[in-house]
Amino acid sequence: MDTPKYEVLELVKRIYNVDQLLFGKDYVREMVRSLATTLGVKYVLVGHAVEPDKTSIQTDFIWADGKFASNLIYDLKGTPCVNVICGTRVNCYAEKVADQFPDDHMLKDMGAEAYVGAPFLTPDGSLVGLLVIMDDKPLKDRELYTFVVEFFAARIGTEYYRQIFEDSLQKQVDIRTQELRSAFDDLQKTQKQLLSQEKLATIGRITFGIAHELKNPLNVIINAAEIIEELMSEQKLSGPMRTAAESIREHGYRANNIITSMLKQARQEPAAAPEYVNLSEMMDRSLELCSRSILDPDFKSKLKVHKNIEPDVNYLIVDAPSVERGFINLIDNAIYALREKHKDNEGFVPNLWIELKARIPYVHISMRDNGTGISPSNLIRIFDEFYTTKPPGEGTGLGLSIAKQVLGTNNGEINIQSTEGEMTEVTVNFPLLEQKQNQENRIWSSPDPSL
Amino acid sequence: MVVTRPLVVIMVDDEVSVGFLSRMKFRQAIEDGSIELHFFEGARDCLKYLHAMKEHHGDMILFTDINMPSISGFDLLTQVKSQYPLIPVYMMSAYDDSASVDKSKHLGAKGYFTKPVNFGDIKKLLNVDFGVEF
């Protein structure tokens, strides 16, 4: 090096004399300015390799002729920069650089005579960016400029690594935050569901208790009414008092039946004895119930129900109340889907087709709606317990799982087909049950001497 | 003259109306002398009676509610089975869940009637097991 050592030191000190409180881009900018002014060169640029190919450089700072100029992107091909990158070391052309790179128009336009460039790389050796100094006059001290550029390229590189590191850290924080948010939402949803289930369970327990307690007074009501009837019969009396006694007994039994079927609903045990049920009436009732519960008058008037229910289809059913509840759930689901579609579509005509027919040895039921339909991903999980697409509080996600269960108890099958946005069809098939012995309210039948 | 001893039917229920009902439902047989009905509102009174009747020869049958204050039907069942094993005990209860039924059977009950009680079934039982005519 021609320049005396102390002068080199002074030079570096002066270049380095930049506000040390600055960091990142601001620091680099000041560095560029400082390099240009201290070294007295016309051009200083700092840029980064453009991902993913890294065949061009996007400048972050260009100092040209006394001030910062607008940034640009240039292709590395045919420029001295390509050697900087490939060589991964500083490249220096003290003079006539434009002649050595005839394809580089930028050099010509800039009137570059001298060029010094150094890359800064990642720890594993891939290119991050480069620092280039150019001048319109030849370099006086090659070694000095080579040293300076290499030295400050590394320093500038540090600021770039810092940014890259911070960006990656920020990205990770964002991902984790998103994961946390998602987990939190799931947790809240689960909590709401648990609360609903807890409420249901509590209601179930209370129902169970009340129902049983009511059976005691009913015992007295029914039997006392029967006694009145018997006494009147003995005394050959009839008339309004007799009729009154009959009414008391009948309605006592009716109340008892209501309680019994309610208990069956609340119970988690396997169902009681099978009984003959008029499925056609059950379906009619369920449909009635669901139709009556529609609150939106506009939707209600638009809704077209196509009923094709074969009358008096009587079959032996286990746990009839749950089967009825299953029908109600299915119809409710169809109506919900139709209502949802109706909300967003002015001209939409909601249609519901319900069919029930006996085709020995099966009962075949189908329910079809042209509502919102079910997406394939939801369809797979549709029978899962607690799986619902309804907002929390509106659905427990138990309806279909229970329906499937109770149909299973009756050796029945349920299938759901759907085209998202267009229709859903639910088909239920269940076979005739073999005649089972009918049990009344005696748990054990006639006295068994073997006991 | 052959005097057939009446069947002693014991009813235990904390609901006093049940006593009235049984008396009315069995009034024919009571008047005929084929049934002697004893109703107790609590297990304690029932056990007192049974103790006093220790020397009694003749058939006895016991019907008891399960849910009663102080001594439950299950407790009564257990005590009767241990002290008076020959007396058949039948439960009468509003609860018909399998747990209650199984427990009763396990403790030695001979049968289980659910409320509202069908007295016709009880009459059938008394007729078949003890020949009581109604």
mmCIF file of N, CA and C in Angstrom, chain A residues 1 17 40 87 91 116 167 181 206 227 235 282 285 301 327 333-334 436:
data_model
loop_
_atom_site.group_PDB
_atom_site.id
_atom_site.type_symbol
_atom_site.label_atom_id
_atom_site.label_comp_id
_atom_site.label_asym_id
_atom_site.label_seq_id
_atom_site.Cartn_x
_atom_site.Cartn_y
_atom_site.Cartn_z
ATOM 1 N N MET A 1 0.846 -1.201 0.000
ATOM 2 C CA MET A 1 0.000 0.000 0.000
ATOM 3 C C MET A 1 0.882 1.251 0.000
ATOM 4 N N ASN A 17 -16.845 7.286 11.349
ATOM 5 C CA ASN A 17 -17.406 8.299 12.231
ATOM 6 C C ASN A 17 -18.863 8.598 11.868
ATOM 7 N N GLY A 40 -13.986 10.369 -1.416
ATOM 8 C CA GLY A 40 -14.036 11.297 -2.542
ATOM 9 C C GLY A 40 -14.309 10.598 -3.860
ATOM 10 N N GLY A 87 -16.688 -14.981 -7.291
ATOM 11 C CA GLY A 87 -15.410 -15.119 -6.619
ATOM 12 C C GLY A 87 -15.569 -15.097 -5.114
ATOM 13 N N ASN A 91 -13.449 -7.565 -5.570
ATOM 14 C CA ASN A 91 -12.927 -7.402 -6.928
ATOM 15 C C ASN A 91 -12.553 -5.953 -7.166
ATOM 16 N N VAL A 116 -14.634 -1.017 -7.435
ATOM 17 C CA VAL A 116 -14.252 -1.954 -6.372
ATOM 18 C C VAL A 116 -15.536 -2.490 -5.766
ATOM 19 N N ASP A 167 -36.404 -10.103 10.900
ATOM 20 C CA ASP A 167 -37.561 -10.485 10.090
ATOM 21 C C ASP A 167 -37.990 -11.910 10.386
ATOM 22 N N ARG A 181 -53.707 -17.841 19.103
ATOM 23 C CA ARG A 181 -55.046 -17.282 18.906
ATOM 24 C C ARG A 181 -56.014 -18.375 18.517
ATOM 25 N N ILE A 206 -82.216 -33.309 36.681
ATOM 26 C CA ILE A 206 -83.399 -32.738 37.333
ATOM 27 C C ILE A 206 -84.661 -33.386 36.783
ATOM 28 N N ILE A 227 -110.692 -46.785 42.240
ATOM 29 C CA ILE A 227 -111.516 -47.226 43.383
ATOM 30 C C ILE A 227 -112.904 -46.591 43.311
ATOM 31 N N GLN A 235 -122.221 -50.258 43.294
ATOM 32 C CA GLN A 235 -123.523 -49.704 43.684
ATOM 33 C C GLN A 235 -124.364 -49.377 42.471
ATOM 34 N N MET A 282 -95.886 -40.630 13.406
ATOM 35 C CA MET A 282 -94.717 -40.060 14.068
ATOM 36 C C MET A 282 -94.033 -39.047 13.148
ATOM 37 N N ARG A 285 -96.215 -35.958 12.850
ATOM 38 C CA ARG A 285 -96.111 -35.161 14.084
ATOM 39 C C ARG A 285 -94.818 -34.366 14.105
ATOM 40 N N SER A 301 -93.564 -18.786 4.589
ATOM 41 C CA SER A 301 -94.511 -18.770 3.471
ATOM 42 C C SER A 301 -93.857 -19.259 2.185
ATOM 43 N N PHE A 327 -86.188 -38.060 14.136
ATOM 44 C CA PHE A 327 -86.896 -37.481 12.996
ATOM 45 C C PHE A 327 -86.918 -35.965 13.115
ATOM 46 N N ASN A 333 -82.665 -29.985 10.915
ATOM 47 C CA ASN A 333 -81.424 -29.718 10.184
ATOM 48 C C ASN A 333 -81.709 -29.241 8.780
ATOM 49 N N ALA A 334 -82.691 -29.914 8.130
ATOM 50 C CA ALA A 334 -83.047 -29.534 6.759
ATOM 51 C C ALA A 334 -83.579 -28.106 6.745
ATOM 52 N N LYS A 436 -91.007 -59.096 20.189
ATOM 53 C CA LYS A 436 -90.414 -59.360 21.496
ATOM 54 C C LYS A 436 -91.521 -59.342 22.546
#
